[in-house]
PDB file of C-alpha atoms in Angstrom:
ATOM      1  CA  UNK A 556     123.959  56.316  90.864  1.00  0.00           C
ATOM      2  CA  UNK A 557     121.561  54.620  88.672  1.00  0.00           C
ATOM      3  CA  UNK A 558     117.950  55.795  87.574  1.00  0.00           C
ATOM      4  CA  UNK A 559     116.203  52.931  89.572  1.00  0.00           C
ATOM      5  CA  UNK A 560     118.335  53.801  92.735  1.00  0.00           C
ATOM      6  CA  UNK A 561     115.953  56.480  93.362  1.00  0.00           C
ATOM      7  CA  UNK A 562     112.671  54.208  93.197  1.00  0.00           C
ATOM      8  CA  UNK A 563     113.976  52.812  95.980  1.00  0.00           C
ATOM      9  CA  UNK A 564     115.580  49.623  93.980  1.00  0.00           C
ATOM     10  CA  UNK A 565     119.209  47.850  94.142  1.00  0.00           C
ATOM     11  CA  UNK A 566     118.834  46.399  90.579  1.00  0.00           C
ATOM     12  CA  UNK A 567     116.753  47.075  87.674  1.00  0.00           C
ATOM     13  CA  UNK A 568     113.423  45.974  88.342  1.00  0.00           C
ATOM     14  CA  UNK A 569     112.456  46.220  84.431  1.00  0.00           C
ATOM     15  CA  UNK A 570     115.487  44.127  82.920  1.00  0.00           C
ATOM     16  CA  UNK A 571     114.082  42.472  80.303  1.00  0.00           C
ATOM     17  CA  UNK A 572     116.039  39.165  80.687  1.00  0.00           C
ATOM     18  CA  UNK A 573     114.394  37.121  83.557  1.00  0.00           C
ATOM     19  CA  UNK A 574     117.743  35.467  84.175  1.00  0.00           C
ATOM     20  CA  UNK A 575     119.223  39.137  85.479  1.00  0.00           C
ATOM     21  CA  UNK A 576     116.528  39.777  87.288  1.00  0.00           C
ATOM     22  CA  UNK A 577     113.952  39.250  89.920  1.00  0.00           C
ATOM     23  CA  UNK A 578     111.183  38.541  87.601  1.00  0.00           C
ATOM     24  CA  UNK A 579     108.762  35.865  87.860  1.00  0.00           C
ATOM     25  CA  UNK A 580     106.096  33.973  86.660  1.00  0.00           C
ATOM     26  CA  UNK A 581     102.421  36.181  85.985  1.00  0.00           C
ATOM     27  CA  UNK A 582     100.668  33.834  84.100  1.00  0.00           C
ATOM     28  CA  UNK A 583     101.233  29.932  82.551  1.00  0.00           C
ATOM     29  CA  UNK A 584     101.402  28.008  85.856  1.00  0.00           C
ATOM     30  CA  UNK A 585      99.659  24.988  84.861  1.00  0.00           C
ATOM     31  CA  UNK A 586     101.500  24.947  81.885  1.00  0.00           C
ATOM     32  CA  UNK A 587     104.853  25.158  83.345  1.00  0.00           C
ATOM     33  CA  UNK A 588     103.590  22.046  85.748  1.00  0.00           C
ATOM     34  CA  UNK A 589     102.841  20.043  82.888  1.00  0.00           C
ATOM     35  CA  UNK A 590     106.381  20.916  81.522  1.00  0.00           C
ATOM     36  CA  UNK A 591     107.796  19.959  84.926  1.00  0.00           C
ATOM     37  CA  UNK A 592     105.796  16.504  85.179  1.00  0.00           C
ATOM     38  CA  UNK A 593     107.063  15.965  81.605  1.00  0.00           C
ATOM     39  CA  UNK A 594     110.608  16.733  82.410  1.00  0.00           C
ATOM     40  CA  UNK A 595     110.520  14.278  85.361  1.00  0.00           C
ATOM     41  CA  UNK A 596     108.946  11.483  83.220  1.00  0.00           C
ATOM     42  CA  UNK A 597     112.613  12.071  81.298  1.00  0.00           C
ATOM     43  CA  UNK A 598     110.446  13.178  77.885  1.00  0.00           C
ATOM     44  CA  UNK A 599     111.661  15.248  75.782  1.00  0.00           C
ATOM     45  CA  UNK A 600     109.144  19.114  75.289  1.00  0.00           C
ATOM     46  CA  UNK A 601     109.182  21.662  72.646  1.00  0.00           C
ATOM     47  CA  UNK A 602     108.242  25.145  74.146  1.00  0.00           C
ATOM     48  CA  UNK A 603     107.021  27.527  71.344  1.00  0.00           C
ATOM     49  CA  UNK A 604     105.756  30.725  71.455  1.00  0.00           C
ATOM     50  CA  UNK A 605     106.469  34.188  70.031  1.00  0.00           C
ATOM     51  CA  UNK A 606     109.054  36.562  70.903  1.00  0.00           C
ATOM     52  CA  UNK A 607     108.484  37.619  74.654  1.00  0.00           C
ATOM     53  CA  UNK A 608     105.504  35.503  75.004  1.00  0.00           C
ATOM     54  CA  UNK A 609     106.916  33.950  78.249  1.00  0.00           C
ATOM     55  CA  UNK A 610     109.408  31.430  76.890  1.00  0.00           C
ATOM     56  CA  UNK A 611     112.354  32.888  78.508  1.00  0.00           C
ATOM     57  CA  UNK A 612     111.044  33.341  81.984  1.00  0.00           C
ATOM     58  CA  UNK A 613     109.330  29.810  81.612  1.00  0.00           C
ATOM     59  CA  UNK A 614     112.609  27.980  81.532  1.00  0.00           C
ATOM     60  CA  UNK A 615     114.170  30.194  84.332  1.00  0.00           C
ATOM     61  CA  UNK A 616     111.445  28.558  86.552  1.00  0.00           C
ATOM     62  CA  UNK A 617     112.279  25.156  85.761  1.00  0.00           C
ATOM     63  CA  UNK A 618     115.878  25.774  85.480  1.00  0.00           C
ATOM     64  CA  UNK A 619     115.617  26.851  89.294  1.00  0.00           C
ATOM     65  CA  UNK A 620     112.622  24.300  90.774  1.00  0.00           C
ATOM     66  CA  UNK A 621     114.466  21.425  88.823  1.00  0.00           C
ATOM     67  CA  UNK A 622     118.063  21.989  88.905  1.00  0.00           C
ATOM     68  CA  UNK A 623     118.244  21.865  85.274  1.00  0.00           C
ATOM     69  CA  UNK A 624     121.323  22.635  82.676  1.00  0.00           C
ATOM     70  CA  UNK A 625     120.053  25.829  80.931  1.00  0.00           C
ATOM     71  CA  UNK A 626     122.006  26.647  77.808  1.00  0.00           C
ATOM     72  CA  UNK A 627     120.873  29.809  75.400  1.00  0.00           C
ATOM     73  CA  UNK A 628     121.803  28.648  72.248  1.00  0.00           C
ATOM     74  CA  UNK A 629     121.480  32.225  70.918  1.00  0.00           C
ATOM     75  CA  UNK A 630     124.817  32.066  72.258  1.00  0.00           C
ATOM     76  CA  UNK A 631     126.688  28.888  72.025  1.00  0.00           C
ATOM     77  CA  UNK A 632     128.237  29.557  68.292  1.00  0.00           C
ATOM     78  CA  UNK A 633     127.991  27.342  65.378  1.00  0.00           C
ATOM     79  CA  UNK A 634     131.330  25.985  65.749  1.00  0.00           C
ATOM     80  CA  UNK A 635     130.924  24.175  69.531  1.00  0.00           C
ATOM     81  CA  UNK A 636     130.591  20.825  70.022  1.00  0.00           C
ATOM     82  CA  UNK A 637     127.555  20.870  72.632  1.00  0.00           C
ATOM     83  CA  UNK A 638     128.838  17.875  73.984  1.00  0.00           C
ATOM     84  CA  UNK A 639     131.294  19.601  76.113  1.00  0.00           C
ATOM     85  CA  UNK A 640     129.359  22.094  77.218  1.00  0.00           C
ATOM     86  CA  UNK A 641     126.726  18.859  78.563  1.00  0.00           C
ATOM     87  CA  UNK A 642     129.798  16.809  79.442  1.00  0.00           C
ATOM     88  CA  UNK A 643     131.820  19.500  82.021  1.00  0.00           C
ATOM     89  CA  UNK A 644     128.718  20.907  83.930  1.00  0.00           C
ATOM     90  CA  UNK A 645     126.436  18.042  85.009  1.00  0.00           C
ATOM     91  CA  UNK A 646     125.911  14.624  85.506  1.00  0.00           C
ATOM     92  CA  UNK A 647     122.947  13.156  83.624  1.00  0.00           C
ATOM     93  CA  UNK A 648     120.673  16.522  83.951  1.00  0.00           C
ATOM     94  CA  UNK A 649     117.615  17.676  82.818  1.00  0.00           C
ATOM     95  CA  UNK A 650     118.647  19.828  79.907  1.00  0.00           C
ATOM     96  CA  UNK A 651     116.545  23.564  78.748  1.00  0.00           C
ATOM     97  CA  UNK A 652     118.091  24.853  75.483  1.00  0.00           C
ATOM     98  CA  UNK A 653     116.340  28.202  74.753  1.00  0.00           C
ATOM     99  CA  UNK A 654     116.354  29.779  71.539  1.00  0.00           C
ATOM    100  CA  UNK A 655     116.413  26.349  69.973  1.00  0.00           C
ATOM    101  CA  UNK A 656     116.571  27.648  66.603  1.00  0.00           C
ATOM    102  CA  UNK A 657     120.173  28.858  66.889  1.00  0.00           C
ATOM    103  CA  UNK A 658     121.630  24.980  66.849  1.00  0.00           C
ATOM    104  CA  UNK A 659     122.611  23.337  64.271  1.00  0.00           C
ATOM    105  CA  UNK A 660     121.799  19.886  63.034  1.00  0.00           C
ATOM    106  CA  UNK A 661     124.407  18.485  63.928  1.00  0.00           C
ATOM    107  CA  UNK A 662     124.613  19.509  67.754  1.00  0.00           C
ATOM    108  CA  UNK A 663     120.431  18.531  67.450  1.00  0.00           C
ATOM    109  CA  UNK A 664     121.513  15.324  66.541  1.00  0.00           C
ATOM    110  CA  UNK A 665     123.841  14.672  69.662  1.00  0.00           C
ATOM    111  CA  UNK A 666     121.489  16.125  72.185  1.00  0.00           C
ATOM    112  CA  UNK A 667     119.155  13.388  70.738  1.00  0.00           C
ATOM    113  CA  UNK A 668     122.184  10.720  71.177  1.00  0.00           C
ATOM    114  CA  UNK A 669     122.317  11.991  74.473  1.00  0.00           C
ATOM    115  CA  UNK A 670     119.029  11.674  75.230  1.00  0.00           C
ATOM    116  CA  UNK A 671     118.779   7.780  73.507  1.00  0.00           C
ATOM    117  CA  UNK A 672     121.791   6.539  75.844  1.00  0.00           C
ATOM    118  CA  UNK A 673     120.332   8.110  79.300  1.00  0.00           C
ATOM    119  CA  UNK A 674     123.075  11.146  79.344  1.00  0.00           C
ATOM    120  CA  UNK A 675     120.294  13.498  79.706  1.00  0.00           C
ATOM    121  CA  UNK A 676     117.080  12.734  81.511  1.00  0.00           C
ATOM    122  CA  UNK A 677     114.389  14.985  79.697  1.00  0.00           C
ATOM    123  CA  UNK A 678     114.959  18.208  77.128  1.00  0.00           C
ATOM    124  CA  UNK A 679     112.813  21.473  76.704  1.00  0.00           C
ATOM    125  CA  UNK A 680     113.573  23.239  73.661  1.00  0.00           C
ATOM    126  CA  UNK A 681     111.851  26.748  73.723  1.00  0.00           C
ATOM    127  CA  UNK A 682     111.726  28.535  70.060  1.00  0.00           C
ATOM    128  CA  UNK A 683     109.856  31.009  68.385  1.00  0.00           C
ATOM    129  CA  UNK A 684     108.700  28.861  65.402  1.00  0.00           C
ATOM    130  CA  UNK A 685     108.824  24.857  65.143  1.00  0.00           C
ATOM    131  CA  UNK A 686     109.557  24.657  61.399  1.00  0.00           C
ATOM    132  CA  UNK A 687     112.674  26.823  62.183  1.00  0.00           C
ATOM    133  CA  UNK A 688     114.681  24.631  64.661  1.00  0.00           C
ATOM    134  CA  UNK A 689     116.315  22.009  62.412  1.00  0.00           C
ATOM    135  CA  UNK A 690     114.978  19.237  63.770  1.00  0.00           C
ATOM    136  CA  UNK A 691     115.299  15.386  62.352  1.00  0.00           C
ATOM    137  CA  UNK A 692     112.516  13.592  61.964  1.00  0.00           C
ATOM    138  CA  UNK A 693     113.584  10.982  64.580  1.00  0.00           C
ATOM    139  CA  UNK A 694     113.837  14.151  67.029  1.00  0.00           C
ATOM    140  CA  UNK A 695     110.393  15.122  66.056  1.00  0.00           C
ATOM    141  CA  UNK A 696     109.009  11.615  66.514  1.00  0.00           C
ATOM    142  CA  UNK A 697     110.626  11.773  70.148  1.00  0.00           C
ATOM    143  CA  UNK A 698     108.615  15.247  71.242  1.00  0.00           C
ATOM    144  CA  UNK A 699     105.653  13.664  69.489  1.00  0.00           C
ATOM    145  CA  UNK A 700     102.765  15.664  70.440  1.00  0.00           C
ATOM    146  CA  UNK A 701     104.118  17.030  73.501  1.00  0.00           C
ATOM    147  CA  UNK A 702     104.396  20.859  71.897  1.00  0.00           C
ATOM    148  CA  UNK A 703     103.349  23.699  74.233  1.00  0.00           C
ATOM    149  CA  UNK A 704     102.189  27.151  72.506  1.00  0.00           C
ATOM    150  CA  UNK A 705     102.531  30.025  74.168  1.00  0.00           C
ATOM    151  CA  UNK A 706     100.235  33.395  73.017  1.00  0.00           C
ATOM    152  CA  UNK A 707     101.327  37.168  72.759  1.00  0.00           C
ATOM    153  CA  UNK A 708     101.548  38.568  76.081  1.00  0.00           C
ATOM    154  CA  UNK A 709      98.576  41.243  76.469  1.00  0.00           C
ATOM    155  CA  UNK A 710      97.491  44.298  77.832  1.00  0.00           C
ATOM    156  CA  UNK A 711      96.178  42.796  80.800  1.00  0.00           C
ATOM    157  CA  UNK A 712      99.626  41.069  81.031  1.00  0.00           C
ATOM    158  CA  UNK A 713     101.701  44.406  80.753  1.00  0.00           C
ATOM    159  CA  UNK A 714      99.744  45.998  83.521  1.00  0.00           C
ATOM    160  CA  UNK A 715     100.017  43.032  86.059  1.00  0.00           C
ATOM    161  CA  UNK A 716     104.039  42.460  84.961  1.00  0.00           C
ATOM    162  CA  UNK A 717     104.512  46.232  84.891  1.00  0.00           C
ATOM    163  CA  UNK A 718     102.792  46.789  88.717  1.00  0.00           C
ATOM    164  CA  UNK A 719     104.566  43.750  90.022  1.00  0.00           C
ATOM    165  CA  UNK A 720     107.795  44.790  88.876  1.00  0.00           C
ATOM    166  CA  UNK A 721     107.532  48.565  90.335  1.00  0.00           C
ATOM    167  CA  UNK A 722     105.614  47.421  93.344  1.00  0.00           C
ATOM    168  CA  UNK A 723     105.198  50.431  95.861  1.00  0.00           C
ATOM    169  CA  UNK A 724     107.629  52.585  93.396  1.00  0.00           C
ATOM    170  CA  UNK A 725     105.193  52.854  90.107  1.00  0.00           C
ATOM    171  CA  UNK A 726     103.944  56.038  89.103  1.00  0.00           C
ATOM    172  CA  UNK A 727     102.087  54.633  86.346  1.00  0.00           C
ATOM    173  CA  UNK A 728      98.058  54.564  86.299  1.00  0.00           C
ATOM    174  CA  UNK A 729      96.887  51.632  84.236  1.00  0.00           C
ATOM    175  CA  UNK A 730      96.217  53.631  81.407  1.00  0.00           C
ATOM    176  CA  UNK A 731      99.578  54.970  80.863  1.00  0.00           C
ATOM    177  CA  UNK A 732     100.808  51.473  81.050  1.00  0.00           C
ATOM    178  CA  UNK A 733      98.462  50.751  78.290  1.00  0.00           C
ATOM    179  CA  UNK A 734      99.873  53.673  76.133  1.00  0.00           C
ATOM    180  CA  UNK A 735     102.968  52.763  76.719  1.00  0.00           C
ATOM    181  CA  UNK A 736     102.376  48.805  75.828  1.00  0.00           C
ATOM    182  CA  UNK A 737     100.816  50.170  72.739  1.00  0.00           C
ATOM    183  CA  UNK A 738     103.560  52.704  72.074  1.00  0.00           C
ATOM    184  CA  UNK A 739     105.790  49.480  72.358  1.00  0.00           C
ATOM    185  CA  UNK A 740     103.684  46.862  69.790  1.00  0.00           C
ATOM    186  CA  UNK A 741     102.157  45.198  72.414  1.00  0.00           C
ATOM    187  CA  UNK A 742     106.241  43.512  72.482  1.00  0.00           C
ATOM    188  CA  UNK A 743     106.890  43.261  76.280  1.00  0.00           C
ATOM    189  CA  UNK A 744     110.820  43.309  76.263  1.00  0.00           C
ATOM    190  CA  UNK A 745     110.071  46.757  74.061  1.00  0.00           C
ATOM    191  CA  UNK A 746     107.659  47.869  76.774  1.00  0.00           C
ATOM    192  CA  UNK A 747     110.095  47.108  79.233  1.00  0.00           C
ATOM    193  CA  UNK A 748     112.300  49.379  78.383  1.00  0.00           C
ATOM    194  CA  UNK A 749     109.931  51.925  77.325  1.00  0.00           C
ATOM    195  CA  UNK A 750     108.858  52.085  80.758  1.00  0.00           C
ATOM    196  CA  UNK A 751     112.514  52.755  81.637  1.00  0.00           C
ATOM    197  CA  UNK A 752     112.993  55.865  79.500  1.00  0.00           C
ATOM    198  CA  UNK A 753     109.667  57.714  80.503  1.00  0.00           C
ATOM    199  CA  UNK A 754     111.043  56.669  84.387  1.00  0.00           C
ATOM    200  CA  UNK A 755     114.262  58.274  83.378  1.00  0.00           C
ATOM    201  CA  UNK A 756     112.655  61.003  82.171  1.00  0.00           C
ATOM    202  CA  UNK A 757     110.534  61.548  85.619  1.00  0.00           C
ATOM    203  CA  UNK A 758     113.531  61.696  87.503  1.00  0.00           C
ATOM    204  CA  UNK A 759     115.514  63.891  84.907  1.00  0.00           C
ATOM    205  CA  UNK A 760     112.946  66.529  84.932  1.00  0.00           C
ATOM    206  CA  UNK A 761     112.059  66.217  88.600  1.00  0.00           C
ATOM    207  CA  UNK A 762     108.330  65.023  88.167  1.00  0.00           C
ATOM    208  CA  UNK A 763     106.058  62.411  90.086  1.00  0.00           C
ATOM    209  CA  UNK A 764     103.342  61.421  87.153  1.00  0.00           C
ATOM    210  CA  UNK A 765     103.216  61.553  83.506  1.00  0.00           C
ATOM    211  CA  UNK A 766     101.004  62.981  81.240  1.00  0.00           C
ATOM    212  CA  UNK A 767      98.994  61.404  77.817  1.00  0.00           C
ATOM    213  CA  UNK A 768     100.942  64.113  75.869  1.00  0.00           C
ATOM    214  CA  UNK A 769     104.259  64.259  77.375  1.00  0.00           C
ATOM    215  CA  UNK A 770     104.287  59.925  76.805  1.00  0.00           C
ATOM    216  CA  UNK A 771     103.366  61.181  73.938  1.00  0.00           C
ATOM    217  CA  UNK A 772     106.332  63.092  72.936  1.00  0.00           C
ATOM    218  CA  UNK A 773     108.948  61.123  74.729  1.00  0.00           C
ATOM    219  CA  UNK A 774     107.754  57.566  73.034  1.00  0.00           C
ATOM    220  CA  UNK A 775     106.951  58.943  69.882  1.00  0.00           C
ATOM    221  CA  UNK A 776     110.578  60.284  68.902  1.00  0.00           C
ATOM    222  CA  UNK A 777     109.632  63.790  68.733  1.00  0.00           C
ATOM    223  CA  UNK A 778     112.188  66.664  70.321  1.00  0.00           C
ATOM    224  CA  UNK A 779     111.534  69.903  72.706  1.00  0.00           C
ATOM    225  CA  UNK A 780     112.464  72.684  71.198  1.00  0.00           C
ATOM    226  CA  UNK A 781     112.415  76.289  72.473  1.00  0.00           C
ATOM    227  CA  UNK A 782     110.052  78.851  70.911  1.00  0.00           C
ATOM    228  CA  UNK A 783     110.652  82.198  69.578  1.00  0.00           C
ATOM    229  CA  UNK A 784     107.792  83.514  70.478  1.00  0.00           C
ATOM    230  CA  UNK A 785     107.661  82.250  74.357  1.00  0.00           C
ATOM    231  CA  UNK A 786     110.291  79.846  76.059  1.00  0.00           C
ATOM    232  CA  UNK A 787     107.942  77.986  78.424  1.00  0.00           C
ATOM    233  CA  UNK A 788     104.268  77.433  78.930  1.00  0.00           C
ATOM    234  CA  UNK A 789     102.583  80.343  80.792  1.00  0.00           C
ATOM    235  CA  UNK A 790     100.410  78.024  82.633  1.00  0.00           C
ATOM    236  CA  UNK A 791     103.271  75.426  84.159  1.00  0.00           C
ATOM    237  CA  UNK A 792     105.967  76.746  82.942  1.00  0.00           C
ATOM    238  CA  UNK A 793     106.901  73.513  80.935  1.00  0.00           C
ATOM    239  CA  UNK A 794     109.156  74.093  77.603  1.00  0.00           C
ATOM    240  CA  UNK A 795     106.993  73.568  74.948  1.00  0.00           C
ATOM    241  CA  UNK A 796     107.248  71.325  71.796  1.00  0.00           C
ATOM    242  CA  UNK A 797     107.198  72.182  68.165  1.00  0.00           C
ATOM    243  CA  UNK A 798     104.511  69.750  66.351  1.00  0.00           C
ATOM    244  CA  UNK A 799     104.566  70.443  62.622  1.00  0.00           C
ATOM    245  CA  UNK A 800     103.729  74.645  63.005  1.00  0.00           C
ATOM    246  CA  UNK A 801     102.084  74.641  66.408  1.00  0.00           C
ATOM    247  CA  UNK A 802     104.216  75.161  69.845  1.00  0.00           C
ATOM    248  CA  UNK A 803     102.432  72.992  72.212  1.00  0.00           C
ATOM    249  CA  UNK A 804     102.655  72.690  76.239  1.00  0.00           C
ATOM    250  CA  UNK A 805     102.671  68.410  76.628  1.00  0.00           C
ATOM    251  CA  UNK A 806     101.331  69.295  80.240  1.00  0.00           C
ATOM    252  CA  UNK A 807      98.657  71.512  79.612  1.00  0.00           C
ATOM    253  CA  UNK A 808      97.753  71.042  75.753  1.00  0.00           C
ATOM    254  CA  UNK A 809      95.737  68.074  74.630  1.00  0.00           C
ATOM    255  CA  UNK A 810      96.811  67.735  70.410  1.00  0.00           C
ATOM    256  CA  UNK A 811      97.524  65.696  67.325  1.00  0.00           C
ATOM    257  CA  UNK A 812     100.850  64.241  66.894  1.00  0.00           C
ATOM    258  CA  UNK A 813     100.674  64.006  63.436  1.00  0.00           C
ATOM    259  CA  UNK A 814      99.852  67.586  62.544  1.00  0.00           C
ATOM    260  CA  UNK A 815      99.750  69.721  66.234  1.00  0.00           C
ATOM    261  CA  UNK A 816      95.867  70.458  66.047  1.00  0.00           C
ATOM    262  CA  UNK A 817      94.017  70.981  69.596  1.00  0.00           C
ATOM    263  CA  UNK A 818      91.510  68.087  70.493  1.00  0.00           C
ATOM    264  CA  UNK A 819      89.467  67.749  73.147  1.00  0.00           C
ATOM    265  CA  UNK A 820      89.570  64.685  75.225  1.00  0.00           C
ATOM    266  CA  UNK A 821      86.906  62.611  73.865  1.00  0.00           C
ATOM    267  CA  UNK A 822      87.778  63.057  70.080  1.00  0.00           C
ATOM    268  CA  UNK A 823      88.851  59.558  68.734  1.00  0.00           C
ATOM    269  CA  UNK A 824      90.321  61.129  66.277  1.00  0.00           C
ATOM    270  CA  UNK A 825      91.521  64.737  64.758  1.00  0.00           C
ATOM    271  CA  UNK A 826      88.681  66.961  63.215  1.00  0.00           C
ATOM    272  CA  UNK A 827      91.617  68.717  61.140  1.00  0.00           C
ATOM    273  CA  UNK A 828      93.657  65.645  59.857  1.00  0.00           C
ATOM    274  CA  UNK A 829      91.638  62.704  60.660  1.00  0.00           C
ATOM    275  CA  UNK A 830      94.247  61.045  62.450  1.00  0.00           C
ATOM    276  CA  UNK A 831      93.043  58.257  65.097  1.00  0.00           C
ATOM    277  CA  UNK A 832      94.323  59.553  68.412  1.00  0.00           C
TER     278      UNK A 832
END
């Protein structure tokens, strides 16, 4: 039985690849319409953004509304002819290569021939970085100035993606998604499955919420260890944690991570090391 099994789900609702799972656009609808209209007018997009920005779950949209050929080319290998992959699946599709930077020049070069003889009708290429997809300069006339940038997803986007993805099930208040998003480097994928070990860790140790502390200790790498002087907390009965030379109760205790000192609350930082909190 699998952890999300008991939230009541059938599949992982925090897979990280849109194509496994039910995930869905939060945000870039009338730029994924202007990709669509694009696509229709058989032109030819570049979709660029940074990594888990959006790209991804941008093309799984269009792939579905359209009926398009989606190929990763993260995993089509250097070697392969492209052509057969274009040849054996469709007749004259719309075409979504994601992770554009992966091709080579060469198989660049016969999407373009493609394109020029009315094989394919339109292309979106999604990468991180223009300058890295080998592009010719008669491919980059053909996008022209139909580019589409794509921002850092934020943490207004983690707590709308994260609540729409638990639903009912999430335990989470907004502000321990926000520790967690931060925990993660504002990356989403990362925050993803962040919020998949501290759910593991709910159902491991039998508990319905989370505290600051104990997301705290799980995210932040450091171990529980027992204590010589006293196994558990006397309050909850949690086992505590070791932090540099201070046995601390995550539950109950509100310290420093960086050198175990006891803060209150409202400190923005830690009167013994100086440490922002």
């Amino acid at each position: 039985m699998n952890w999300y099994n008991d939230f009541g789900f059938e599949q992982n609702p925090l897979e990280p690849n849109p194509f496994f799972s039910d995930s869905f656009l939060v945000k870039y609808k009338h730029e994924t319409r202007w990709i669509e209209r694009s696509l229709k007018a058989e032109n030819i997009v570049l979709l660029e953004g940074p990594e888990s920005s959006g790209k991804t779950i941008i093309a799984k949209e269009l792939t579905e509304r359209m009926n398009c050929l989606y190929l990763d080319a993260g995993r089509i290998s250097k070697n392969n002819n492209i052509e057969k992959l274009i040849r054996k699946r469709f007749s004259r599709p719309m075409l979504i290569v994601d992770n554009a930077q992966h091709l080579t020049f060469d198989n660049l070069e016969r999407i373009k021939y493609f394109y020029d003889k009315k094989n394919v009708r339109g292309v979106l290429f999604t990468a991180e970085f223009a300058e890295d997809v080998p592009f010719s300069e008669s491919l980059k006339h053909r996008i022209g100035r139909r580019i589409v940038k794509l921002r850092n997803a934020t943490a207004k986007d983690a707590i709308i993606i994260t609540k729409k993805r638990l639903g009912k099930s999430n335990p989470f208040s907004d502000r321990i998604i926000l520790r967690i998003f931060g925990f993660s480097n504002n990356d989403l994928k990362l925050h993803l499955n962040n919020c998949e070990k501290v759910l593991k860790h709910l159902i491991d140790n039998e508990l319905e919420s989370i505290s600051e502390n104990e997301l705290n200790l799980i995210l932040s790498g450091h171990v529980y260890r027992q204590s010589f002087s006293a196994d558990n907390c006397h309050k909850c009965e949690k086992e505590l944690a070791l932090i540099n030379d201070y046995w601390r109760c995550p539950v109950c205790d509100t310290f420093c991570l960086h050198c175990g000192c006891l803060v209150l609350e409202e400190d923005e930082e830690c009167p013994d090391c100086g440490e922002n909190l």
